Coordinates of C-alpha atoms in Angstrom, one line a residue:
X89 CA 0.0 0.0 0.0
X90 CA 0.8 3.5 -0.9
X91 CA -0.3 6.5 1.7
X92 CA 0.8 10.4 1.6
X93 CA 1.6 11.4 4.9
X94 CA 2.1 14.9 6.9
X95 CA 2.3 15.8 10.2
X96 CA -0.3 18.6 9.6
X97 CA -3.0 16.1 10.3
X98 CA -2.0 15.8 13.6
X99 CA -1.5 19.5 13.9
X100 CA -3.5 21.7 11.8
X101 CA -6.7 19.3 11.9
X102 CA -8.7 22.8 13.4
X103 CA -7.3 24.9 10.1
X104 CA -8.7 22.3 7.5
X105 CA -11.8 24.4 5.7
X106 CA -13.7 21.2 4.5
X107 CA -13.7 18.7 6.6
X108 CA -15.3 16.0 4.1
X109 CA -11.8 15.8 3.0
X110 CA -9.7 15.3 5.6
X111 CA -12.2 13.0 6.7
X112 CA -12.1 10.7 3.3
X113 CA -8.3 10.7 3.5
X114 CA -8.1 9.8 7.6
X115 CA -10.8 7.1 6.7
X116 CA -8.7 5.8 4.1
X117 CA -6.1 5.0 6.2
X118 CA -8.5 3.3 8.7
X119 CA -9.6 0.9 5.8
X120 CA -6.0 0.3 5.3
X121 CA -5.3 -0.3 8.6
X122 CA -8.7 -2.8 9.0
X123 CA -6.9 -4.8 6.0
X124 CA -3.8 -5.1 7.7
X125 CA -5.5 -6.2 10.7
X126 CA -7.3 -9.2 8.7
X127 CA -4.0 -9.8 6.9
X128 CA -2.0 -9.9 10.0
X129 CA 1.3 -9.4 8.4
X130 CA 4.6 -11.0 10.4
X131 CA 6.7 -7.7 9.3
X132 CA 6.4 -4.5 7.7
X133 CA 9.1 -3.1 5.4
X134 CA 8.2 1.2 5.1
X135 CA 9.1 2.8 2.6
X136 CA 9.7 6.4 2.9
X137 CA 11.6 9.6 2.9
X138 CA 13.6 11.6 5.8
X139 CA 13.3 15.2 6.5
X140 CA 16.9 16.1 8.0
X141 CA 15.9 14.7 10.9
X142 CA 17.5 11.4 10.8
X143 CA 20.0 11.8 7.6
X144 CA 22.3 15.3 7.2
X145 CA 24.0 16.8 3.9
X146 CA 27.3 15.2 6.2
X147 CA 26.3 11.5 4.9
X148 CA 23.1 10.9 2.7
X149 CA 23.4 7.5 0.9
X150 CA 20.5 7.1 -2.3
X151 CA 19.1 4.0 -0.1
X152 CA 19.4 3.1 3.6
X153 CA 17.8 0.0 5.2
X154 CA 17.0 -0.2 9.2
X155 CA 18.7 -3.1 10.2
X156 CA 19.2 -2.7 13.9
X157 CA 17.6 -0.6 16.8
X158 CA 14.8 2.1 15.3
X159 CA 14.0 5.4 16.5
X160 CA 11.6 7.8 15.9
X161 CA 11.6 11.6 16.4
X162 CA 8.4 11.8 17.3
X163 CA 7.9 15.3 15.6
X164 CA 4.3 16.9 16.2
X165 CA 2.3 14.2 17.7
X166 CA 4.5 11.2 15.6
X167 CA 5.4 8.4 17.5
X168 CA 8.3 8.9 19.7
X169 CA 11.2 6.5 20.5
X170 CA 12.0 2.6 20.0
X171 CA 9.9 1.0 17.4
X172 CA 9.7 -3.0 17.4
X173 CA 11.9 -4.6 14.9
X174 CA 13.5 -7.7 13.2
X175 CA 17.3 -7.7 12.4
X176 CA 18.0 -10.7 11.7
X177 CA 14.8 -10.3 8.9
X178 CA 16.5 -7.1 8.2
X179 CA 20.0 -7.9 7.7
X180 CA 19.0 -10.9 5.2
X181 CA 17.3 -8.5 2.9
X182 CA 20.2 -6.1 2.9
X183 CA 22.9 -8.9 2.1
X184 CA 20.6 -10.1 -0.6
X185 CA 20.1 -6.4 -2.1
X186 CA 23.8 -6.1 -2.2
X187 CA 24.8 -9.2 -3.2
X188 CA 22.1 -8.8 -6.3
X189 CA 23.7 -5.6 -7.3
X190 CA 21.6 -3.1 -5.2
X191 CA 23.3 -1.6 -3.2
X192 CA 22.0 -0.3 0.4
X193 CA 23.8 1.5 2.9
X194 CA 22.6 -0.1 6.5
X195 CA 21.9 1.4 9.6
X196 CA 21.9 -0.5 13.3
X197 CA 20.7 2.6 14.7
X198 CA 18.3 4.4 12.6
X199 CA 16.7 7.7 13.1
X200 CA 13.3 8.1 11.5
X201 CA 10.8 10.9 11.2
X202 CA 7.4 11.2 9.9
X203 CA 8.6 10.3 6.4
X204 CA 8.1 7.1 7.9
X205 CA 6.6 6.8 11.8
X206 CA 3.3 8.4 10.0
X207 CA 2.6 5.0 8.6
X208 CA 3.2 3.1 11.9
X209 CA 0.8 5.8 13.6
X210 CA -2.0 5.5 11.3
X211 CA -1.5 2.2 9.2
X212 CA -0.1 0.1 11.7
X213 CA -2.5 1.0 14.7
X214 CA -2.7 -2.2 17.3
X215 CA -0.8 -4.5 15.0
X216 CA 2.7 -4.6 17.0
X217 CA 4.5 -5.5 14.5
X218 CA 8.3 -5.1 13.4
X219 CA 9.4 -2.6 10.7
X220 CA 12.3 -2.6 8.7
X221 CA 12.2 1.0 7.6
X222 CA 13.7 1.7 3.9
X223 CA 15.3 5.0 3.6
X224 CA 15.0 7.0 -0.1
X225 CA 17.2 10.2 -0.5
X226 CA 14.2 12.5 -2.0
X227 CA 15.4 15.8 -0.8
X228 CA 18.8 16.0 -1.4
X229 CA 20.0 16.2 -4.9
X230 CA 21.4 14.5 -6.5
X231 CA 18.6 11.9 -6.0
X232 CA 18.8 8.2 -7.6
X233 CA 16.9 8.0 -10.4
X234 CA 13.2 6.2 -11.0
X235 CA 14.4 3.3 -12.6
X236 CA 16.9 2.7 -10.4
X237 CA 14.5 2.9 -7.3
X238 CA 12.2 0.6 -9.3
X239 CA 15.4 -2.1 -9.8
X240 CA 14.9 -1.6 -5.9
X241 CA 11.8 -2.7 -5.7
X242 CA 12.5 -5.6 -8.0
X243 CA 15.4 -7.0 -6.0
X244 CA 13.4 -6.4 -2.9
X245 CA 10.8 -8.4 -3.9
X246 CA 13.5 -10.9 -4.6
X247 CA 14.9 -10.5 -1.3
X248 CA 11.3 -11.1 0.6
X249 CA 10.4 -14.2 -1.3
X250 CA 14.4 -15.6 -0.5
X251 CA 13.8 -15.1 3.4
X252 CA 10.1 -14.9 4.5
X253 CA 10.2 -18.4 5.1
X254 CA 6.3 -18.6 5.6
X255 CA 6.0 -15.0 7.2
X256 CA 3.5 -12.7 5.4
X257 CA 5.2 -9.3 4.3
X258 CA 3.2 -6.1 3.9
X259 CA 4.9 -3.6 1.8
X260 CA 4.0 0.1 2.8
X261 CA 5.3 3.3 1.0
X262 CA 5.0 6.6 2.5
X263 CA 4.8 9.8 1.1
X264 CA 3.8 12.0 -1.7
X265 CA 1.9 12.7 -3.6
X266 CA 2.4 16.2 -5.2
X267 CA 3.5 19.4 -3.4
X268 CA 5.8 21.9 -2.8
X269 CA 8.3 23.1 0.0
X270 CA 9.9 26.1 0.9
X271 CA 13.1 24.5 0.6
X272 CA 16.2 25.4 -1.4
X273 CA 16.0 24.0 -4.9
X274 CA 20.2 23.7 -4.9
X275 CA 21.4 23.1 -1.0
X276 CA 24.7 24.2 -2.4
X277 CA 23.7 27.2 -3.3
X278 CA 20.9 29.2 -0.9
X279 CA 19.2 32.3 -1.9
X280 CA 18.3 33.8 0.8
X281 CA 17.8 33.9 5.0
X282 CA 15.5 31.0 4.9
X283 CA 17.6 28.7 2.9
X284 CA 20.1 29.5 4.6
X285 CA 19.1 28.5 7.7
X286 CA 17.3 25.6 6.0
X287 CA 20.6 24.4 4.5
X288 CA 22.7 25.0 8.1
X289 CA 19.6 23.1 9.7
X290 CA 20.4 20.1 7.2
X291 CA 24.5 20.7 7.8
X292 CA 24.8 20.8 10.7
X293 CA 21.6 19.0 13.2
X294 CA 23.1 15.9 13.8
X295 CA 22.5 15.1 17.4
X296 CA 20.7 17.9 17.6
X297 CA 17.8 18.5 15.4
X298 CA 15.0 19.5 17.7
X299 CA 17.8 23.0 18.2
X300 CA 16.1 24.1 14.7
X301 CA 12.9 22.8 14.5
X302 CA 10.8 25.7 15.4
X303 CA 12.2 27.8 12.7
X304 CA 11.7 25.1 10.2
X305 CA 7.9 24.9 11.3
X306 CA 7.7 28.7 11.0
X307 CA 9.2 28.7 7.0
X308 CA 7.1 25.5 6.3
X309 CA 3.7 27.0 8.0
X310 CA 4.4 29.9 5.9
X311 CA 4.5 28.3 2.7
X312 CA 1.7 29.0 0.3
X313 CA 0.0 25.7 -0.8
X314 CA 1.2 24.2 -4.2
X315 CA -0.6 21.1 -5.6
X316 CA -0.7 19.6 -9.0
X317 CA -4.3 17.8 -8.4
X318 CA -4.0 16.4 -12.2
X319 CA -1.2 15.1 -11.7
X320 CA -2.2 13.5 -8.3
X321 CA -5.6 12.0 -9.7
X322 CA -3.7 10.7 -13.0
X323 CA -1.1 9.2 -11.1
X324 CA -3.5 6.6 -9.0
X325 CA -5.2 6.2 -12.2
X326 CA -2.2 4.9 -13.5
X327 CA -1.6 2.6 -10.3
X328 CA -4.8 1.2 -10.7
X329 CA -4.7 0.4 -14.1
X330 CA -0.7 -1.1 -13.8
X331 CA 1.2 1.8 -15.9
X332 CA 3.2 3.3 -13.0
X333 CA 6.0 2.0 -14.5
X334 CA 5.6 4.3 -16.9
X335 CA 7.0 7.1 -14.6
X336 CA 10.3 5.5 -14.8
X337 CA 11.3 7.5 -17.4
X338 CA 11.3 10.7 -16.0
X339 CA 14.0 12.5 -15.0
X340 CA 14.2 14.2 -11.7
X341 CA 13.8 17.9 -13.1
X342 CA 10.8 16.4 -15.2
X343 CA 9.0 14.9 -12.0
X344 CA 9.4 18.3 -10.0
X345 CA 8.2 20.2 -12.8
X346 CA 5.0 17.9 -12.8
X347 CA 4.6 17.2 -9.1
X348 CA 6.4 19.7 -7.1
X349 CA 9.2 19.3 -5.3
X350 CA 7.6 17.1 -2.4
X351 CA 6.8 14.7 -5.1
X352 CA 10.0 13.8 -5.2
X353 CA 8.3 11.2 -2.6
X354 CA 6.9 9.0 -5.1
X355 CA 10.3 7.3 -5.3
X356 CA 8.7 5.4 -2.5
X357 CA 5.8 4.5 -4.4
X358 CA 7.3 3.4 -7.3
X359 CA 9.4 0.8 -4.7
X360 CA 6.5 -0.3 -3.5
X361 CA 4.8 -1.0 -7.0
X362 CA 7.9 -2.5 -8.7
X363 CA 8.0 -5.1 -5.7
X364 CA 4.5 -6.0 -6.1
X365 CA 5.6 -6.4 -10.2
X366 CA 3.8 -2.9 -10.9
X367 CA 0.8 -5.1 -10.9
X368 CA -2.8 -3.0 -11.2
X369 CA -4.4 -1.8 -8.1
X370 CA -7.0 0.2 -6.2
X371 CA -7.4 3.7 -5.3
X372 CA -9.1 4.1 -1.2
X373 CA -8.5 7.9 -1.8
X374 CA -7.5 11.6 -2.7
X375 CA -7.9 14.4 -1.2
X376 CA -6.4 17.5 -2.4
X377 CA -5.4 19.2 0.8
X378 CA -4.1 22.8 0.6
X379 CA -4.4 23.4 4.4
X380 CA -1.4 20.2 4.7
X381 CA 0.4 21.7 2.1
X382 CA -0.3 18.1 -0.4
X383 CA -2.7 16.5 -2.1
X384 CA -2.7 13.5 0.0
X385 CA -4.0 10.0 -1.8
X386 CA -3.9 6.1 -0.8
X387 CA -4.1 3.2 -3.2
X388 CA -3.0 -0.9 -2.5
X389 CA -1.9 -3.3 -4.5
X390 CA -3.2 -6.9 -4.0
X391 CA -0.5 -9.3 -3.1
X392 CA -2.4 -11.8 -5.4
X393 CA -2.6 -9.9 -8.1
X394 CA 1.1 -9.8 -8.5
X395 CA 1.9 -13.1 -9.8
X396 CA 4.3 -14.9 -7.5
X397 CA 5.4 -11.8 -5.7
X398 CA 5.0 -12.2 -2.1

């Protein structure tokens, strides 16, 4: 399954002018979250973004896997601290994505934010259940390319079916779908105050990120909402009827100009859907949501509509 997140839900629930939508999308993740209750997965692999709160412009590898202690920040009402995992489970996937020619940079002690945590919050509600999280750089250029992030997904898939042994494996992405942040558009290269201190924020908060995250809030609450609804609505049309591997042509300048610079995101989508064989699937939701700064959307994929995948 594929879900947008954004910790203005959990924030800014009071600001939202129609409710009807926030409503659909929050209910959407409900349904999701009833499904994975019948399913009753072993493991959970996330796959999502980080927003300089776990990963710095010191050390950002294209792809990083979870595959020891996990911690989340816990960033406006996201869950906070230890989060229940499986390393042995963890460690065989990333020894099989490396020795298969994808290589992922492992973490025993990973930091996550809401990039992923807002999938175990809403998705993952009462199932206590491990995560392995999988990292995508999305934010800090230059970012590995769509097909690449769908040879992932591929390998992944691989990896999953090689080591399950009889455990049932939910695969969750997390983020998108399109929007825009006031962030700098070349980290090397800020315009003005605000990047600046955006850029210094993603330098230099290792250890200690909460030290700029009021400032952050400020520039990202000040944003004016940019969506690409077309986009958005064409996009799950193209996951339901099995053509997002269409999108793996685009380049990453192309899927900004189309998506915004938050869609960068749908790396973790595309994952998702290449491990499930970019099989068709189903759309729970979208809901264009200025007030959270995205349009926010939720489709699945059916494991058993993809093949042999598990």
């Amino acid at each position: 399954m594929g879900a947008s997140h954004s910790t203005l839900m959990n924030t800014h629930w009071e600001k939202v002018v129609d409710t009807a939508r926030a409503e659909a999308f929050r209910d959407s993740l409900d349904e999701v979250n009833r499904r994975l209750k019948e399913l009753r997965p072993d493991v959970a692999i996330i796959v999502g973004s980080n927003h300089f709160r776990g990963f710095w412009l010191d050390l950002i590898p294209p792809f990083t896997l979870g595959v020891g202690e996990v911690v989340a920040s816990g960033e406006s009402g996201t869950p906070k601290g230890p989060q229940k995992t499986d390393p042995v489970f963890a460690n065989d996937l990333a020894t099989y994505l490396v020795e298969a020619g994808s290589e992922v940079a492992i973490s025993a002690r990973l930091q996550i934010d809401h990039g992923q945590s807002h999938a175990i919050q809403y998705l993952l509600t009462d199932l206590d259940i491990p995560v392995v999280p999988l990292v995508i750089n999305v934010f800090a250029p230059p970012l590995p390319t769509l097909e690449r992030c769908a040879q992932l997904g591929r390998r992944l898939a691989e990896a999953i079916e090689a080591h399950a042994d009889g455990r049932t494996v939910a695969v969750i992405a997390s983020g998108g779908l399109s929007h825009q942040l006031p962030w700098p558009s070349n980290w090397a290269d800020p315009q003005d105050d605000d990047e600046k201190f955006m850029v210094d924020a993603w330098l230099n908060g290792r250890g200690e990120w909460e030290r700029f995250d009021k400032r952050r809030r400020e520039i990202i609450l000040a944003a004016q909402p940019c969506l690409f609804e077309d986009f958005d609505r064409r996009f799950l049309a193209d996951l339901e009827a099995g053509r997002l591997e269409d999108y793996l042509r685009l380049s990453t300048a192309e899927l900004e100009e189309i998506a915004g610079n938050g869609g960068q995101e749908l790396r973790t989508w595309l994952v998702m859907a290449a491990a499930l064989g970019f099989a068709p699937g189903s759309t729970l939701c979208y809901s264009p949501m200025p007030e959270w700064l995205t349009g926010m959307g939720v489709g699945v994929i059916e494991p058993n509509t993809a093949g042999d995948t598990t």
